mmCIF file of C-alpha atoms and ligand atoms in Angstrom:
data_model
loop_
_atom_site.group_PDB
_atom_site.id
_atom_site.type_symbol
_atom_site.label_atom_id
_atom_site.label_comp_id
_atom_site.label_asym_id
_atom_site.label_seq_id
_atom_site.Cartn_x
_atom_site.Cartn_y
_atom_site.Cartn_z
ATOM 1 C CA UNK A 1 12.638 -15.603 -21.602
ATOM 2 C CA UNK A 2 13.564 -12.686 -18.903
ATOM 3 C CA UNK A 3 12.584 -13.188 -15.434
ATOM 4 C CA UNK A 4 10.632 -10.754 -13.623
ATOM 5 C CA UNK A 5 10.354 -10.762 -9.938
ATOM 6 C CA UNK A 6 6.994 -10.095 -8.202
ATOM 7 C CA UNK A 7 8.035 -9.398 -4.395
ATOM 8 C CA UNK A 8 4.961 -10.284 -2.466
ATOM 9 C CA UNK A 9 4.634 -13.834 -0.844
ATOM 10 C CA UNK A 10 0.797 -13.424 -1.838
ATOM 11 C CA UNK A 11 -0.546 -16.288 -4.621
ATOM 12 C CA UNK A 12 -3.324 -13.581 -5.522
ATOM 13 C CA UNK A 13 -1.023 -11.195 -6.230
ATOM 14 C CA UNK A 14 0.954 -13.607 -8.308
ATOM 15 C CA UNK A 15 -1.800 -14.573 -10.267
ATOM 16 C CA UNK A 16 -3.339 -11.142 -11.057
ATOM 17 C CA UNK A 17 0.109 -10.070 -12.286
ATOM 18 C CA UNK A 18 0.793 -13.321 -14.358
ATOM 19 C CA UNK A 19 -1.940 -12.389 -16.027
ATOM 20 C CA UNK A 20 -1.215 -8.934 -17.036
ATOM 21 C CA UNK A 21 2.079 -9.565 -17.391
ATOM 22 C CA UNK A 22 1.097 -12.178 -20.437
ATOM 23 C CA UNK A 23 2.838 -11.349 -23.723
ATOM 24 C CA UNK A 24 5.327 -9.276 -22.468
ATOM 25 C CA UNK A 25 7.949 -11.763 -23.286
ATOM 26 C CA UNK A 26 8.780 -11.705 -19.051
ATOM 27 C CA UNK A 27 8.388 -14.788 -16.979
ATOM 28 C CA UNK A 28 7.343 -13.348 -13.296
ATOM 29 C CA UNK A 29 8.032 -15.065 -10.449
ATOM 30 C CA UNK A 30 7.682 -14.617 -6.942
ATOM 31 C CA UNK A 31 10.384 -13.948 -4.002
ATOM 32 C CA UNK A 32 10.148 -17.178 -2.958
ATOM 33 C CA UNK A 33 10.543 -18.869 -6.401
ATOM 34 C CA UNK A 34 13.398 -16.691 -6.556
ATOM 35 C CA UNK A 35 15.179 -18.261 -3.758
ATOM 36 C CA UNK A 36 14.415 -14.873 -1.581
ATOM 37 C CA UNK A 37 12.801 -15.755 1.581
ATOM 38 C CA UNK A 38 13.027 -12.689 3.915
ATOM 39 C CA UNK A 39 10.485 -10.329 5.819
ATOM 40 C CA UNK A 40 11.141 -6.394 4.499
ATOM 41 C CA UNK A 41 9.732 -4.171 7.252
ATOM 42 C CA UNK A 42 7.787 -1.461 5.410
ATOM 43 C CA UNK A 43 8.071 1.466 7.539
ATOM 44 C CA UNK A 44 8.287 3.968 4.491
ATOM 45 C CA UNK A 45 5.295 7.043 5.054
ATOM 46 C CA UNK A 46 4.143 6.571 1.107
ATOM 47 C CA UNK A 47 2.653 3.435 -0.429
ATOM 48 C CA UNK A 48 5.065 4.806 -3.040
ATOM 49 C CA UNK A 49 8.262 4.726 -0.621
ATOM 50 C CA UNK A 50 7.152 0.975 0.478
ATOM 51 C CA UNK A 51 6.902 -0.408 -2.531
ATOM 52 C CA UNK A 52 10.237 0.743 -3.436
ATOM 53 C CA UNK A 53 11.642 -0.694 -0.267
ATOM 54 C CA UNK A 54 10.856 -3.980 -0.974
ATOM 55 C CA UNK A 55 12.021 -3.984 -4.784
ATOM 56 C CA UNK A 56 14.931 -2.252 -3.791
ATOM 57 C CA UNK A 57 15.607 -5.517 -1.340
ATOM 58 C CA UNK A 58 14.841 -8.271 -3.592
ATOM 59 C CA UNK A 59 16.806 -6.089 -6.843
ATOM 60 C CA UNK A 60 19.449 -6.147 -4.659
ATOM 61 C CA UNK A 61 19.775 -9.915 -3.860
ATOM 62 C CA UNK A 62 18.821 -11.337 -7.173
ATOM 63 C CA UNK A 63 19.580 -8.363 -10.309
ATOM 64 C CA UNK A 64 16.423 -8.983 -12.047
ATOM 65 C CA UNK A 65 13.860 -6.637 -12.792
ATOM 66 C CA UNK A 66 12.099 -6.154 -9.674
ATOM 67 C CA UNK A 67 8.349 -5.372 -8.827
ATOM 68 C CA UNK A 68 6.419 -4.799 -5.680
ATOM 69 C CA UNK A 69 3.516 -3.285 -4.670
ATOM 70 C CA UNK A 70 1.876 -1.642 -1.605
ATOM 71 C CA UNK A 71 -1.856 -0.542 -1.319
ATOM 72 C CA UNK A 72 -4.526 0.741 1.138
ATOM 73 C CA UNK A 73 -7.588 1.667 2.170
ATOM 74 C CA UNK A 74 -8.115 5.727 2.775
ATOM 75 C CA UNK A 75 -11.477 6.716 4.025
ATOM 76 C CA UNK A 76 -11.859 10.607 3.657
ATOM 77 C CA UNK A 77 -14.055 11.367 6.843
ATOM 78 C CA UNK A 78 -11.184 9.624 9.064
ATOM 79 C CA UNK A 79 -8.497 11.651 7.808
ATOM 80 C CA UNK A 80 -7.602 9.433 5.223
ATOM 81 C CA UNK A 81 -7.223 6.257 7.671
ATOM 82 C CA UNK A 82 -6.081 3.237 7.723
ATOM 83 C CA UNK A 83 -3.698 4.294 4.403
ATOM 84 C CA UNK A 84 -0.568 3.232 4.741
ATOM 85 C CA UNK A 85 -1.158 1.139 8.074
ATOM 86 C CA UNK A 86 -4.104 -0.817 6.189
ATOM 87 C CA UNK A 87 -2.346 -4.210 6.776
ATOM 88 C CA UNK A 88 -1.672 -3.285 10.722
ATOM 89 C CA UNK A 89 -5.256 -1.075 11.225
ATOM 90 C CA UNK A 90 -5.812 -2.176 14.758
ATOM 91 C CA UNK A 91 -2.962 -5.085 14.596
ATOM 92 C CA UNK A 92 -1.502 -7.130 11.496
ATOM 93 C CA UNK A 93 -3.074 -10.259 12.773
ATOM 94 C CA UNK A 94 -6.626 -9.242 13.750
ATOM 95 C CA UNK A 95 -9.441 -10.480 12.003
ATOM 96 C CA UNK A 96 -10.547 -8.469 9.106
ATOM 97 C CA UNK A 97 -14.118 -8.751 10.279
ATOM 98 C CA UNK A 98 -12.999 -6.606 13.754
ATOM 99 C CA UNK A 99 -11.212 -4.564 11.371
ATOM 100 C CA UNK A 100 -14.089 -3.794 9.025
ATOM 101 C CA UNK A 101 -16.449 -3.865 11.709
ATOM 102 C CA UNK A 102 -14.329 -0.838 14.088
ATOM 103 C CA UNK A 103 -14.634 1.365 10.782
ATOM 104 C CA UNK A 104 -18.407 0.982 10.458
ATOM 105 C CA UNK A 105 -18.525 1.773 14.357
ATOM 106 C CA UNK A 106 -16.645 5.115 13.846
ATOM 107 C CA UNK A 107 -18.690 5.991 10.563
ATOM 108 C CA UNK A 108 -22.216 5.441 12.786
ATOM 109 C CA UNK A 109 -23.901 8.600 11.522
ATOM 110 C CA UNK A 110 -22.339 9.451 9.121
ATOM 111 C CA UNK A 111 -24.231 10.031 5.665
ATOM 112 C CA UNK A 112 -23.567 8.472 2.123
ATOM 113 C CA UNK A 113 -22.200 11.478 0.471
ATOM 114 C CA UNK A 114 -19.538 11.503 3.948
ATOM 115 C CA UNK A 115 -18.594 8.135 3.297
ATOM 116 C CA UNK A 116 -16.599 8.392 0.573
ATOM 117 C CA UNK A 117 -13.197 5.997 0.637
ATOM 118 C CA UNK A 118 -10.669 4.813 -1.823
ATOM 119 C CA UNK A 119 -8.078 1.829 -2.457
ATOM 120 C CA UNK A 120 -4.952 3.160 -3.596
ATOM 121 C CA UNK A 121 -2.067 1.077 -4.918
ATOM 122 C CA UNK A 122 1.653 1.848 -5.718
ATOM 123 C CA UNK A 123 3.870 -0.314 -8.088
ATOM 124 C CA UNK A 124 7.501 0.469 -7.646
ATOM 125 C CA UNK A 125 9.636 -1.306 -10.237
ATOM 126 C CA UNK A 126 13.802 -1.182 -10.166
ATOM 127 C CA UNK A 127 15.754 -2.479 -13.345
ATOM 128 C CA UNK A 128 19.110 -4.354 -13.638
ATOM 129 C CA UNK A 129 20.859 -1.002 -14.442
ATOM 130 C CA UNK A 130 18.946 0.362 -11.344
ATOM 131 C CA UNK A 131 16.300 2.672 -12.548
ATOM 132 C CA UNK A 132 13.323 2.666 -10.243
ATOM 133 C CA UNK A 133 9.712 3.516 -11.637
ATOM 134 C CA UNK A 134 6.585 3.466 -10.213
ATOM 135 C CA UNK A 135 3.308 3.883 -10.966
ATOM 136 C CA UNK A 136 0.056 4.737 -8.994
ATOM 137 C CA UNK A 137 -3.699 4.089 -9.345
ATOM 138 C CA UNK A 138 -7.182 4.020 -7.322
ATOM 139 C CA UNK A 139 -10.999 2.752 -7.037
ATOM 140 C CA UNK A 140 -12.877 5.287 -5.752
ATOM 141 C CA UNK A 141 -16.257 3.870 -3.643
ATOM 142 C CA UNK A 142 -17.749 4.702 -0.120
ATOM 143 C CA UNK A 143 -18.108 2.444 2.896
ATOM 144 C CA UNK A 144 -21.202 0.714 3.789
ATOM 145 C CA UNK A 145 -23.061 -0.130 6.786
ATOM 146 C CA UNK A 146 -22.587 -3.993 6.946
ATOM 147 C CA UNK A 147 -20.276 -6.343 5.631
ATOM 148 C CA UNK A 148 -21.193 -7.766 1.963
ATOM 149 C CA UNK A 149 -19.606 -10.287 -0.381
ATOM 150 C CA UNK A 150 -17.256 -13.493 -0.084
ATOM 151 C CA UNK A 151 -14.843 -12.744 -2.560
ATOM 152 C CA UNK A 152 -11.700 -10.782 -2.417
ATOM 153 C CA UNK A 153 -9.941 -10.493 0.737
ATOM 154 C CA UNK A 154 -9.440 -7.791 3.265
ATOM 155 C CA UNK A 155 -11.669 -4.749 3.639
ATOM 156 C CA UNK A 156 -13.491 -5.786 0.150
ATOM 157 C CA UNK A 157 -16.530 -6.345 2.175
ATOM 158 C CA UNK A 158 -17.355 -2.727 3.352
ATOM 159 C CA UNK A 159 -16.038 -1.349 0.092
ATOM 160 C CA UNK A 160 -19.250 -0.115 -1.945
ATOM 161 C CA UNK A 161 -18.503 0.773 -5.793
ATOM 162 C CA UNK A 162 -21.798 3.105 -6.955
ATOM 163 C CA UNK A 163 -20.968 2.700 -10.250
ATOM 164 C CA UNK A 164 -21.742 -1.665 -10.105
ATOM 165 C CA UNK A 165 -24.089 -0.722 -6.842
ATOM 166 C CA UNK A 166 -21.979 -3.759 -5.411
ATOM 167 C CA UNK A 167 -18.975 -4.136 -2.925
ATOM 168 C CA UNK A 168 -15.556 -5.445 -3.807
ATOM 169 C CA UNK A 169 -16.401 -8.498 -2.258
ATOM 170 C CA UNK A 170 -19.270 -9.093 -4.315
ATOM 171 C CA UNK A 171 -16.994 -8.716 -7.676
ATOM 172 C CA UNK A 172 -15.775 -11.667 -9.533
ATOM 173 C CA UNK A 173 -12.001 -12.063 -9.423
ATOM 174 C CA UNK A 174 -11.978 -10.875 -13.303
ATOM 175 C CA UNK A 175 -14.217 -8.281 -12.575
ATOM 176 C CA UNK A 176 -12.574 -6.794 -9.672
ATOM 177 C CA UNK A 177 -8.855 -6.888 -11.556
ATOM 178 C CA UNK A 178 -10.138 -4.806 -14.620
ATOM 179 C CA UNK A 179 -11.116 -2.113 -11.962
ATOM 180 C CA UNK A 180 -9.051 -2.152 -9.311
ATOM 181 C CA UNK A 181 -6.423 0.227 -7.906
ATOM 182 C CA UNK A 182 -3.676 -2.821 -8.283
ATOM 183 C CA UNK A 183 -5.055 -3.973 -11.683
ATOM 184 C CA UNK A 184 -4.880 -0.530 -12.867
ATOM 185 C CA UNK A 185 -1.320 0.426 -11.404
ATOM 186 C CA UNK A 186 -0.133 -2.609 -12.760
ATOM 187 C CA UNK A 187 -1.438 -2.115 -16.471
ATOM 188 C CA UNK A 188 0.169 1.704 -16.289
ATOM 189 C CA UNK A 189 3.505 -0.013 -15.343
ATOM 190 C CA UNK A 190 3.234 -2.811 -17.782
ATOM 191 C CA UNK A 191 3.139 0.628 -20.779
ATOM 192 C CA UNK A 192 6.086 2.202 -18.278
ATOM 193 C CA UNK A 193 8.308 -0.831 -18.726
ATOM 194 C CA UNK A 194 7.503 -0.981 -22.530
ATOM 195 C CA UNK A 195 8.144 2.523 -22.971
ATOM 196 C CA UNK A 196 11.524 2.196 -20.943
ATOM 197 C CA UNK A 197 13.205 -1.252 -21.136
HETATM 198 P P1 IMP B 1 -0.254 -4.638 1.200
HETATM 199 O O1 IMP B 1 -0.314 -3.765 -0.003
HETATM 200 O O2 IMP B 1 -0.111 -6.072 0.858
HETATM 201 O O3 IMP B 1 0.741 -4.123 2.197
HETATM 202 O O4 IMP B 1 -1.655 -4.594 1.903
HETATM 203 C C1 IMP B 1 -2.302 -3.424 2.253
HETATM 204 C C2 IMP B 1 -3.591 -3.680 2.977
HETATM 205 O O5 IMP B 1 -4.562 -2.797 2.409
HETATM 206 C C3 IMP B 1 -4.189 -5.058 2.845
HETATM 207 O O6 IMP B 1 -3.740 -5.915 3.834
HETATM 208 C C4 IMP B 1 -5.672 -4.758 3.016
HETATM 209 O O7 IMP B 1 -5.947 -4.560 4.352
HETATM 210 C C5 IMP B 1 -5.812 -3.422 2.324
HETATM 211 N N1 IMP B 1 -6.145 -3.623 0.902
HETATM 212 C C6 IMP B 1 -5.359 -3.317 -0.151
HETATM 213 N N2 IMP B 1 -5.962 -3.639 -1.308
HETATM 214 C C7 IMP B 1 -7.151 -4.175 -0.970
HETATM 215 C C8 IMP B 1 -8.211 -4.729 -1.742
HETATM 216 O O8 IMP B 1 -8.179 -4.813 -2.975
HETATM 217 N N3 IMP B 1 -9.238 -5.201 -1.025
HETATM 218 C C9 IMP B 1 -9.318 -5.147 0.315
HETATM 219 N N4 IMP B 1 -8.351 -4.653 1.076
HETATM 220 C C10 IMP B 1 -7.258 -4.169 0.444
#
């Protein structure tokens, strides 16, 4: 069977794509079980140019078939903040409840229809004879007033969907992957790679 690399060093990630990645006659593994164990700064200004810095990296270590994602959190009435700096909104190792809980502060007043917000996620994939692809895909929702849900990770909690009246916190795991801006980017690159390799 090919190997496909996943870089991300996070087991969710892993899993989701294992999943999606079933039948395609590809093995995916991570970084790590790839023998790559390195930090890639991500200072690209795209979610697009991020993800293709780290599967650039790893493609260039190992040879394989190389994916990697990057994804964020835009909320329209803040100019489209965090976005790219999601993972380092108000430092990479605050709490997510600070996090989540400085956006609701700067949205006080603000009505529903103003709320609006969006996860967006890039897939950049690079192939042994070096072509690079990528793929791109969102959940569009609004932010709520309080933190709801256990599940998920992140800013799930203040994410409201209308369309299940729920946040992303209060999806299953399943339910959350057949909607999501990384479930969906990574189905559209699972037809690219089809289409291409
Ligand atoms: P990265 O794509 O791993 O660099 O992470 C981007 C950051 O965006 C995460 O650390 C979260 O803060 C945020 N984010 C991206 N996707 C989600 C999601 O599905 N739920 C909650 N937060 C997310």
């Amino acid at each position: 069977m090919k190997r496909m690399i996943f870089a991300t060093g996070n087991a969710g990630k892993m899993k989701e794509i294992r999943m999606i990645m079933e039948g395609t006659g590809y093995e995916v593994i991570s970084m790590k079980e790839a023998g790559v164990d390195i930090e890639i700064e991500e200072n690209g200004s795209t979610y697009e140019e991020n993800a293709m810095i780290k599967a650039k990296v790893v493609a260039a270590i190992t040879g394989d078939t190389v994916l990697a994602d990057d994804s964020g959190l835009e909320i329209d009435y803040l100019n489209k903040e965090p976005g790219v700096q999601s993972a380092r909104y108000l430092g990479e190792d605050t709490p997510y409840a600070i996090k989540n809980a400085s956006l609701i502060s700067r949205l006080e007043g603000v009505p529903d229809e103003q709320r609006t917000a969006r996860f967006v996620c890039a897939i950049a994939a690079v192939l042994p004879d070096g072509r690079e692809l990528t793929t791109r895909a969102t959940i569009e929702g609004r932010i709520g007033y309080e933190e709801k849900g256990n599940h998920g990770f992140g800013y799930d909690p203040i994410f409201y969907v209308p369309e299940f009246g729920k946040t992303t916190a209060e999806l299953t795991e399943e339910e959350k992957n057949q909607v999501s801006h990384r479930g969906k980017a990574l189905e559209l690159m699972k037809k690219e790679l089809n289409r291409t390799i």
